Amino acid sequence: MSPDTKEKIVCIDGPSGVGKSTISRRVAASLSFTYLDTGAMYRAVALKLKNAGVDLEDNDSVRKCLDSISLQLLPASKGSDDVGVILDGCDVSAEIRSPEMAMVASAASALPAVREKLTRMQQEIGKKGKIVAEGRDTGTVVFPGAAWKFYLDADPAVRMQRRADQLRSQGKRVDEEELLAMIIKRDHDDKSRTIAPLCKAVDAHVIDTGLLSIDEVSNAMLAIII
Ligand code: DC
């Protein structure tokens, strides 16, 4: 493994639908590291702001609403790739995973108060090391001193197809055109926001997951880490 001077943290960033969650969980399990799904945290915060009817333009109200937030991440339940999320004592694991909540999370994630709060929480969680952090800015902003950084990418059409298959397997109806438009809009919003935009860390390994299986990507990453 890399020198001890670097934090024992693996960062896996990239746009939605590149297979980050499955791959991150696999890499974390192989290393016996904890999997930190930062996207789940953004989704939960977005749900809290939405339910509280907070005006997202009003930074002070956003800050105040998040002052008292209680957020707990639980390991994924059997047969699921997604971590469980307890928000203020309520299980919101399923509610935060809809495509609509993804869009609300993308909007909320551009807010300074939201990013400050969650970046601090994530850095606190990462203090003990042995973390696989997945998100958009984990290698650039949250853990710039991480020992291993990866940036996963794939063509939007490939990502749309994977997401459509996943939603259909959950018995949901899918409008592929609409889904592709949402993915492209979310990429654009995540990459163009002023604070902590989605971008590759200069020292990240880039992997195109479009032509590779989950196993091939995970093994390529583990070969770099171990
Ligand atoms: O990975 P995900 O789809 O669950 O993320 C939901 C949204 O949260 C995504 O559109 C952007 C935002 N996000 C972020 O801004 N920074 C992160 N580290 C993780 C997610």
PDB file of C-alpha atoms and ligand atoms in Angstrom:
ATOM      1  CA  MET A   1       0.000   0.000   0.000  1.00  0.00           C
ATOM      2  CA  SER A   2       1.014   3.642  -0.424  1.00  0.00           C
ATOM      3  CA  PRO A   3       3.083   5.583   2.138  1.00  0.00           C
ATOM      4  CA  ASP A   4       1.606   6.068   5.614  1.00  0.00           C
ATOM      5  CA  THR A   5       1.941   9.817   5.232  1.00  0.00           C
ATOM      6  CA  LYS A   6      -1.237   9.740   3.143  1.00  0.00           C
ATOM      7  CA  GLU A   7      -4.655   9.084   4.626  1.00  0.00           C
ATOM      8  CA  LYS A   8      -5.807   5.476   4.246  1.00  0.00           C
ATOM      9  CA  ILE A   9      -8.761   6.611   2.207  1.00  0.00           C
ATOM     10  CA  VAL A  10      -9.938   5.533  -1.244  1.00  0.00           C
ATOM     11  CA  CYS A  11     -11.874   8.216  -3.148  1.00  0.00           C
ATOM     12  CA  ILE A  12     -14.172   7.184  -5.969  1.00  0.00           C
ATOM     13  CA  ASP A  13     -15.712  10.100  -7.838  1.00  0.00           C
ATOM     14  CA  GLY A  14     -17.580  10.470 -11.100  1.00  0.00           C
ATOM     15  CA  PRO A  15     -20.973  11.271 -12.628  1.00  0.00           C
ATOM     16  CA  SER A  16     -24.164   9.373 -11.857  1.00  0.00           C
ATOM     17  CA  GLY A  17     -24.667   5.911 -13.298  1.00  0.00           C
ATOM     18  CA  VAL A  18     -21.046   4.874 -13.797  1.00  0.00           C
ATOM     19  CA  GLY A  19     -21.418   2.048 -11.293  1.00  0.00           C
ATOM     20  CA  LYS A  20     -19.754   3.926  -8.429  1.00  0.00           C
ATOM     21  CA  SER A  21     -21.957   2.478  -5.667  1.00  0.00           C
ATOM     22  CA  THR A  22     -21.566  -1.173  -6.594  1.00  0.00           C
ATOM     23  CA  ILE A  23     -17.862  -0.795  -7.243  1.00  0.00           C
ATOM     24  CA  SER A  24     -17.263   1.235  -4.069  1.00  0.00           C
ATOM     25  CA  ARG A  25     -19.063  -1.333  -1.963  1.00  0.00           C
ATOM     26  CA  ARG A  26     -17.052  -4.129  -3.521  1.00  0.00           C
ATOM     27  CA  VAL A  27     -13.723  -2.380  -3.089  1.00  0.00           C
ATOM     28  CA  ALA A  28     -14.607  -1.496   0.526  1.00  0.00           C
ATOM     29  CA  ALA A  29     -15.552  -5.107   1.279  1.00  0.00           C
ATOM     30  CA  SER A  30     -12.334  -6.441  -0.303  1.00  0.00           C
ATOM     31  CA  LEU A  31     -10.219  -4.069   1.787  1.00  0.00           C
ATOM     32  CA  SER A  32     -12.374  -4.352   4.945  1.00  0.00           C
ATOM     33  CA  PHE A  33     -12.785  -0.572   4.787  1.00  0.00           C
ATOM     34  CA  THR A  34     -15.999   1.332   5.592  1.00  0.00           C
ATOM     35  CA  TYR A  35     -18.059   2.471   2.617  1.00  0.00           C
ATOM     36  CA  LEU A  36     -19.050   6.140   2.806  1.00  0.00           C
ATOM     37  CA  ASP A  37     -21.805   7.026   0.329  1.00  0.00           C
ATOM     38  CA  THR A  38     -21.677  10.834   0.284  1.00  0.00           C
ATOM     39  CA  GLY A  39     -24.440  11.016  -2.345  1.00  0.00           C
ATOM     40  CA  ALA A  40     -26.837   9.419   0.146  1.00  0.00           C
ATOM     41  CA  MET A  41     -26.023  12.241   2.557  1.00  0.00           C
ATOM     42  CA  TYR A  42     -26.807  14.897  -0.091  1.00  0.00           C
ATOM     43  CA  ARG A  43     -30.052  13.134  -0.928  1.00  0.00           C
ATOM     44  CA  ALA A  44     -31.094  12.984   2.741  1.00  0.00           C
ATOM     45  CA  VAL A  45     -30.308  16.655   3.318  1.00  0.00           C
ATOM     46  CA  ALA A  46     -32.254  17.562   0.191  1.00  0.00           C
ATOM     47  CA  LEU A  47     -35.241  15.607   1.486  1.00  0.00           C
ATOM     48  CA  LYS A  48     -35.060  17.413   4.813  1.00  0.00           C
ATOM     49  CA  LEU A  49     -34.981  20.824   3.101  1.00  0.00           C
ATOM     50  CA  LYS A  50     -37.825  19.836   0.782  1.00  0.00           C
ATOM     51  CA  ASN A  51     -40.034  18.528   3.577  1.00  0.00           C
ATOM     52  CA  ALA A  52     -39.357  21.603   5.695  1.00  0.00           C
ATOM     53  CA  GLY A  53     -40.306  23.818   2.730  1.00  0.00           C
ATOM     54  CA  VAL A  54     -37.072  25.791   3.047  1.00  0.00           C
ATOM     55  CA  ASP A  55     -36.358  28.387   0.365  1.00  0.00           C
ATOM     56  CA  LEU A  56     -33.098  27.151  -1.193  1.00  0.00           C
ATOM     57  CA  GLU A  57     -32.153  30.731  -2.100  1.00  0.00           C
ATOM     58  CA  ASP A  58     -32.089  31.645   1.575  1.00  0.00           C
ATOM     59  CA  ASN A  59     -28.713  30.456   2.849  1.00  0.00           C
ATOM     60  CA  ASP A  60     -29.490  31.361   6.504  1.00  0.00           C
ATOM     61  CA  SER A  61     -32.704  29.315   6.524  1.00  0.00           C
ATOM     62  CA  VAL A  62     -30.880  26.388   4.919  1.00  0.00           C
ATOM     63  CA  ARG A  63     -28.135  26.636   7.542  1.00  0.00           C
ATOM     64  CA  LYS A  64     -30.666  26.834  10.386  1.00  0.00           C
ATOM     65  CA  CYS A  65     -32.623  23.844   9.087  1.00  0.00           C
ATOM     66  CA  LEU A  66     -29.434  21.752   8.953  1.00  0.00           C
ATOM     67  CA  ASP A  67     -28.199  22.827  12.409  1.00  0.00           C
ATOM     68  CA  SER A  68     -30.174  20.124  14.125  1.00  0.00           C
ATOM     69  CA  ILE A  69     -29.974  17.392  11.471  1.00  0.00           C
ATOM     70  CA  SER A  70     -29.395  13.825  12.593  1.00  0.00           C
ATOM     71  CA  LEU A  71     -28.039  11.607   9.848  1.00  0.00           C
ATOM     72  CA  GLN A  72     -27.097   7.978  10.170  1.00  0.00           C
ATOM     73  CA  LEU A  73     -25.806   5.701   7.403  1.00  0.00           C
ATOM     74  CA  LEU A  74     -26.447   1.978   7.731  1.00  0.00           C
ATOM     75  CA  PRO A  75     -24.923  -0.894   5.737  1.00  0.00           C
ATOM     76  CA  ALA A  76     -26.949  -1.871   2.661  1.00  0.00           C
ATOM     77  CA  SER A  77     -29.633  -4.431   3.335  1.00  0.00           C
ATOM     78  CA  LYS A  78     -29.363  -7.859   1.692  1.00  0.00           C
ATOM     79  CA  GLY A  79     -29.867  -7.804  -2.068  1.00  0.00           C
ATOM     80  CA  SER A  80     -29.468  -4.018  -2.274  1.00  0.00           C
ATOM     81  CA  ASP A  81     -26.538  -1.865  -3.381  1.00  0.00           C
ATOM     82  CA  ASP A  82     -27.769   1.174  -1.510  1.00  0.00           C
ATOM     83  CA  VAL A  83     -26.826   2.067   2.039  1.00  0.00           C
ATOM     84  CA  GLY A  84     -29.671   2.682   4.464  1.00  0.00           C
ATOM     85  CA  VAL A  85     -30.280   6.225   5.666  1.00  0.00           C
ATOM     86  CA  ILE A  86     -31.924   7.320   8.903  1.00  0.00           C
ATOM     87  CA  LEU A  87     -32.839  11.000   8.814  1.00  0.00           C
ATOM     88  CA  ASP A  88     -33.959  12.552  12.104  1.00  0.00           C
ATOM     89  CA  GLY A  89     -34.940   9.101  13.342  1.00  0.00           C
ATOM     90  CA  CYS A  90     -36.931   8.086  10.220  1.00  0.00           C
ATOM     91  CA  ASP A  91     -35.869   5.489   7.671  1.00  0.00           C
ATOM     92  CA  VAL A  92     -35.734   7.380   4.354  1.00  0.00           C
ATOM     93  CA  SER A  93     -33.649   4.772   2.496  1.00  0.00           C
ATOM     94  CA  ALA A  94     -36.216   4.158  -0.257  1.00  0.00           C
ATOM     95  CA  GLU A  95     -37.591   7.699  -0.461  1.00  0.00           C
ATOM     96  CA  ILE A  96     -34.238   9.301  -1.304  1.00  0.00           C
ATOM     97  CA  ARG A  97     -33.518   6.979  -4.253  1.00  0.00           C
ATOM     98  CA  SER A  98     -36.070   8.222  -6.808  1.00  0.00           C
ATOM     99  CA  PRO A  99     -34.871  10.069  -9.946  1.00  0.00           C
ATOM    100  CA  GLU A 100     -36.848  13.095  -8.695  1.00  0.00           C
ATOM    101  CA  MET A 101     -34.940  13.146  -5.395  1.00  0.00           C
ATOM    102  CA  ALA A 102     -31.701  12.906  -7.370  1.00  0.00           C
ATOM    103  CA  MET A 103     -32.588  16.171  -9.085  1.00  0.00           C
ATOM    104  CA  VAL A 104     -33.519  17.862  -5.775  1.00  0.00           C
ATOM    105  CA  ALA A 105     -30.239  16.587  -4.285  1.00  0.00           C
ATOM    106  CA  SER A 106     -28.302  17.994  -7.223  1.00  0.00           C
ATOM    107  CA  ALA A 107     -29.895  21.421  -6.641  1.00  0.00           C
ATOM    108  CA  ALA A 108     -29.341  21.297  -2.867  1.00  0.00           C
ATOM    109  CA  SER A 109     -25.744  20.172  -3.324  1.00  0.00           C
ATOM    110  CA  ALA A 110     -24.877  23.486  -4.985  1.00  0.00           C
ATOM    111  CA  LEU A 111     -25.698  25.411  -1.772  1.00  0.00           C
ATOM    112  CA  PRO A 112     -22.738  26.628   0.320  1.00  0.00           C
ATOM    113  CA  ALA A 113     -24.460  25.809   3.640  1.00  0.00           C
ATOM    114  CA  VAL A 114     -25.160  22.249   2.513  1.00  0.00           C
ATOM    115  CA  ARG A 115     -21.639  21.604   1.237  1.00  0.00           C
ATOM    116  CA  GLU A 116     -19.993  23.077   4.342  1.00  0.00           C
ATOM    117  CA  LYS A 117     -22.129  20.952   6.652  1.00  0.00           C
ATOM    118  CA  LEU A 118     -21.698  17.682   4.763  1.00  0.00           C
ATOM    119  CA  THR A 119     -17.996  18.168   4.009  1.00  0.00           C
ATOM    120  CA  ARG A 120     -17.388  18.622   7.766  1.00  0.00           C
ATOM    121  CA  MET A 121     -19.468  15.530   8.613  1.00  0.00           C
ATOM    122  CA  GLN A 122     -17.636  13.449   5.984  1.00  0.00           C
ATOM    123  CA  GLN A 123     -14.203  14.596   7.163  1.00  0.00           C
ATOM    124  CA  GLU A 124     -15.193  13.671  10.720  1.00  0.00           C
ATOM    125  CA  ILE A 125     -16.218  10.184   9.556  1.00  0.00           C
ATOM    126  CA  GLY A 126     -12.951   9.872   7.594  1.00  0.00           C
ATOM    127  CA  LYS A 127     -10.731  10.783  10.551  1.00  0.00           C
ATOM    128  CA  LYS A 128     -10.207   7.170  11.552  1.00  0.00           C
ATOM    129  CA  GLY A 129      -9.160   6.238   7.988  1.00  0.00           C
ATOM    130  CA  LYS A 130      -9.951   2.934   6.269  1.00  0.00           C
ATOM    131  CA  ILE A 131     -12.744   4.532   4.281  1.00  0.00           C
ATOM    132  CA  VAL A 132     -13.913   4.135   0.693  1.00  0.00           C
ATOM    133  CA  ALA A 133     -15.602   7.462  -0.027  1.00  0.00           C
ATOM    134  CA  GLU A 134     -17.846   7.721  -3.050  1.00  0.00           C
ATOM    135  CA  GLY A 135     -19.195  10.959  -4.529  1.00  0.00           C
ATOM    136  CA  ARG A 136     -18.343  13.928  -6.708  1.00  0.00           C
ATOM    137  CA  ASP A 137     -15.742  15.862  -4.712  1.00  0.00           C
ATOM    138  CA  THR A 138     -14.258  13.325  -2.308  1.00  0.00           C
ATOM    139  CA  GLY A 139     -10.830  13.371  -3.988  1.00  0.00           C
ATOM    140  CA  THR A 140     -10.752  17.082  -4.737  1.00  0.00           C
ATOM    141  CA  VAL A 141     -12.317  18.705  -1.648  1.00  0.00           C
ATOM    142  CA  VAL A 142     -13.258  16.315   1.157  1.00  0.00           C
ATOM    143  CA  PHE A 143     -10.122  14.157   1.300  1.00  0.00           C
ATOM    144  CA  PRO A 144      -7.446  15.858  -0.831  1.00  0.00           C
ATOM    145  CA  GLY A 145      -4.770  13.894   1.078  1.00  0.00           C
ATOM    146  CA  ALA A 146      -6.293  10.493   0.287  1.00  0.00           C
ATOM    147  CA  ALA A 147      -3.839   7.783  -0.722  1.00  0.00           C
ATOM    148  CA  TRP A 148      -5.893   6.468  -3.637  1.00  0.00           C
ATOM    149  CA  LYS A 149      -8.161   8.436  -5.954  1.00  0.00           C
ATOM    150  CA  PHE A 150     -10.245   7.191  -8.847  1.00  0.00           C
ATOM    151  CA  TYR A 151     -12.466   8.984 -11.332  1.00  0.00           C
ATOM    152  CA  LEU A 152     -14.984   6.723 -13.050  1.00  0.00           C
ATOM    153  CA  ASP A 153     -16.661   7.831 -16.256  1.00  0.00           C
ATOM    154  CA  ALA A 154     -18.862   6.417 -19.045  1.00  0.00           C
ATOM    155  CA  ASP A 155     -20.915   7.659 -21.964  1.00  0.00           C
ATOM    156  CA  PRO A 156     -24.319   9.136 -20.852  1.00  0.00           C
ATOM    157  CA  ALA A 157     -26.233   6.672 -23.099  1.00  0.00           C
ATOM    158  CA  VAL A 158     -24.512   3.703 -21.431  1.00  0.00           C
ATOM    159  CA  ARG A 159     -25.284   5.130 -17.995  1.00  0.00           C
ATOM    160  CA  MET A 160     -28.923   5.736 -18.939  1.00  0.00           C
ATOM    161  CA  GLN A 161     -29.315   2.130 -20.108  1.00  0.00           C
ATOM    162  CA  ARG A 162     -27.853   0.758 -16.883  1.00  0.00           C
ATOM    163  CA  ARG A 163     -30.109   2.947 -14.756  1.00  0.00           C
ATOM    164  CA  ALA A 164     -33.150   1.995 -16.862  1.00  0.00           C
ATOM    165  CA  ASP A 165     -32.379  -1.703 -16.374  1.00  0.00           C
ATOM    166  CA  GLN A 166     -31.992  -1.153 -12.636  1.00  0.00           C
ATOM    167  CA  LEU A 167     -35.306   0.731 -12.337  1.00  0.00           C
ATOM    168  CA  ARG A 168     -37.128  -1.887 -14.438  1.00  0.00           C
ATOM    169  CA  SER A 169     -35.750  -4.668 -12.272  1.00  0.00           C
ATOM    170  CA  GLN A 170     -37.416  -2.844  -9.369  1.00  0.00           C
ATOM    171  CA  GLY A 171     -40.702  -2.969 -11.279  1.00  0.00           C
ATOM    172  CA  LYS A 172     -40.644   0.735 -12.175  1.00  0.00           C
ATOM    173  CA  ARG A 173     -41.713   2.189 -15.521  1.00  0.00           C
ATOM    174  CA  VAL A 174     -38.998   4.009 -17.434  1.00  0.00           C
ATOM    175  CA  ASP A 175     -39.074   6.732 -20.072  1.00  0.00           C
ATOM    176  CA  GLU A 176     -35.585   6.369 -21.559  1.00  0.00           C
ATOM    177  CA  GLU A 177     -35.575   9.748 -23.293  1.00  0.00           C
ATOM    178  CA  GLU A 178     -36.566  11.521 -20.111  1.00  0.00           C
ATOM    179  CA  LEU A 179     -34.010   9.544 -18.101  1.00  0.00           C
ATOM    180  CA  LEU A 180     -31.210  10.454 -20.533  1.00  0.00           C
ATOM    181  CA  ALA A 181     -32.202  14.122 -20.385  1.00  0.00           C
ATOM    182  CA  MET A 182     -32.112  13.988 -16.568  1.00  0.00           C
ATOM    183  CA  ILE A 183     -28.659  12.394 -16.579  1.00  0.00           C
ATOM    184  CA  ILE A 184     -27.290  14.999 -18.984  1.00  0.00           C
ATOM    185  CA  LYS A 185     -28.819  17.852 -16.977  1.00  0.00           C
ATOM    186  CA  ARG A 186     -27.477  16.467 -13.699  1.00  0.00           C
ATOM    187  CA  ASP A 187     -23.981  16.059 -15.201  1.00  0.00           C
ATOM    188  CA  HIS A 188     -24.106  19.628 -16.400  1.00  0.00           C
ATOM    189  CA  ASP A 189     -25.339  20.982 -13.053  1.00  0.00           C
ATOM    190  CA  ASP A 190     -22.844  18.926 -11.015  1.00  0.00           C
ATOM    191  CA  LYS A 191     -19.923  19.965 -13.235  1.00  0.00           C
ATOM    192  CA  SER A 192     -20.785  23.642 -13.528  1.00  0.00           C
ATOM    193  CA  ARG A 193     -21.675  24.590  -9.940  1.00  0.00           C
ATOM    194  CA  THR A 194     -19.367  27.128  -8.319  1.00  0.00           C
ATOM    195  CA  ILE A 195     -18.500  25.177  -5.167  1.00  0.00           C
ATOM    196  CA  ALA A 196     -16.855  21.762  -5.340  1.00  0.00           C
ATOM    197  CA  PRO A 197     -17.941  20.935  -8.895  1.00  0.00           C
ATOM    198  CA  LEU A 198     -17.635  17.402 -10.189  1.00  0.00           C
ATOM    199  CA  CYS A 199     -14.167  17.152 -11.675  1.00  0.00           C
ATOM    200  CA  LYS A 200     -11.245  14.789 -11.755  1.00  0.00           C
ATOM    201  CA  ALA A 201      -8.559  15.268  -9.093  1.00  0.00           C
ATOM    202  CA  VAL A 202      -5.185  15.791 -10.775  1.00  0.00           C
ATOM    203  CA  ASP A 203      -3.829  12.677  -9.063  1.00  0.00           C
ATOM    204  CA  ALA A 204      -6.873  10.450  -9.783  1.00  0.00           C
ATOM    205  CA  HIS A 205      -6.758   7.304 -11.906  1.00  0.00           C
ATOM    206  CA  VAL A 206      -9.410   7.583 -14.634  1.00  0.00           C
ATOM    207  CA  ILE A 207     -11.364   4.450 -15.576  1.00  0.00           C
ATOM    208  CA  ASP A 208     -13.991   4.284 -18.332  1.00  0.00           C
ATOM    209  CA  THR A 209     -16.544   1.818 -16.981  1.00  0.00           C
ATOM    210  CA  GLY A 210     -18.525   1.727 -20.244  1.00  0.00           C
ATOM    211  CA  LEU A 211     -16.714  -1.274 -21.691  1.00  0.00           C
ATOM    212  CA  LEU A 212     -15.786  -3.051 -18.474  1.00  0.00           C
ATOM    213  CA  SER A 213     -17.707  -5.275 -16.089  1.00  0.00           C
ATOM    214  CA  ILE A 214     -18.058  -4.393 -12.418  1.00  0.00           C
ATOM    215  CA  ASP A 215     -15.528  -7.131 -11.609  1.00  0.00           C
ATOM    216  CA  GLU A 216     -13.022  -5.814 -14.128  1.00  0.00           C
ATOM    217  CA  VAL A 217     -13.249  -2.271 -12.745  1.00  0.00           C
ATOM    218  CA  SER A 218     -13.035  -3.405  -9.094  1.00  0.00           C
ATOM    219  CA  ASN A 219     -10.071  -5.668  -9.827  1.00  0.00           C
ATOM    220  CA  ALA A 220      -8.244  -2.914 -11.734  1.00  0.00           C
ATOM    221  CA  MET A 221      -8.707  -0.606  -8.737  1.00  0.00           C
ATOM    222  CA  LEU A 222      -7.639  -3.221  -6.195  1.00  0.00           C
ATOM    223  CA  ALA A 223      -4.518  -3.938  -8.264  1.00  0.00           C
ATOM    224  CA  ILE A 224      -3.558  -0.276  -7.844  1.00  0.00           C
ATOM    225  CA  ILE A 225      -4.406  -0.152  -4.129  1.00  0.00           C
ATOM    226  CA  ILE A 226      -2.945  -3.395  -2.822  1.00  0.00           C
TER     227      ILE A 226
HETATM  228  O1   DC B   1     -24.315   9.878  -6.128  1.00  0.00           O
HETATM  229  P1   DC B   1     -25.785  10.309  -6.039  1.00  0.00           P
HETATM  230  O2   DC B   1     -26.501  10.199  -7.341  1.00  0.00           O
HETATM  231  O3   DC B   1     -26.499   9.616  -4.941  1.00  0.00           O
HETATM  232  O4   DC B   1     -25.742  11.878  -5.655  1.00  0.00           O
HETATM  233  C1   DC B   1     -26.895  12.669  -5.576  1.00  0.00           C
HETATM  234  C2   DC B   1     -26.528  14.124  -5.831  1.00  0.00           C
HETATM  235  O5   DC B   1     -25.719  14.599  -4.757  1.00  0.00           O
HETATM  236  C3   DC B   1     -25.717  14.386  -7.104  1.00  0.00           C
HETATM  237  O6   DC B   1     -26.498  14.915  -8.150  1.00  0.00           O
HETATM  238  C4   DC B   1     -24.722  15.414  -6.728  1.00  0.00           C
HETATM  239  C5   DC B   1     -24.694  15.438  -5.242  1.00  0.00           C
HETATM  240  N1   DC B   1     -23.416  15.036  -4.684  1.00  0.00           N
HETATM  241  C6   DC B   1     -22.460  15.996  -4.551  1.00  0.00           C
HETATM  242  O7   DC B   1     -22.666  17.131  -4.960  1.00  0.00           O
HETATM  243  N2   DC B   1     -21.275  15.702  -3.952  1.00  0.00           N
HETATM  244  C7   DC B   1     -21.021  14.465  -3.538  1.00  0.00           C
HETATM  245  N3   DC B   1     -19.839  14.203  -2.946  1.00  0.00           N
HETATM  246  C8   DC B   1     -21.994  13.443  -3.700  1.00  0.00           C
HETATM  247  C9   DC B   1     -23.183  13.762  -4.294  1.00  0.00           C
END
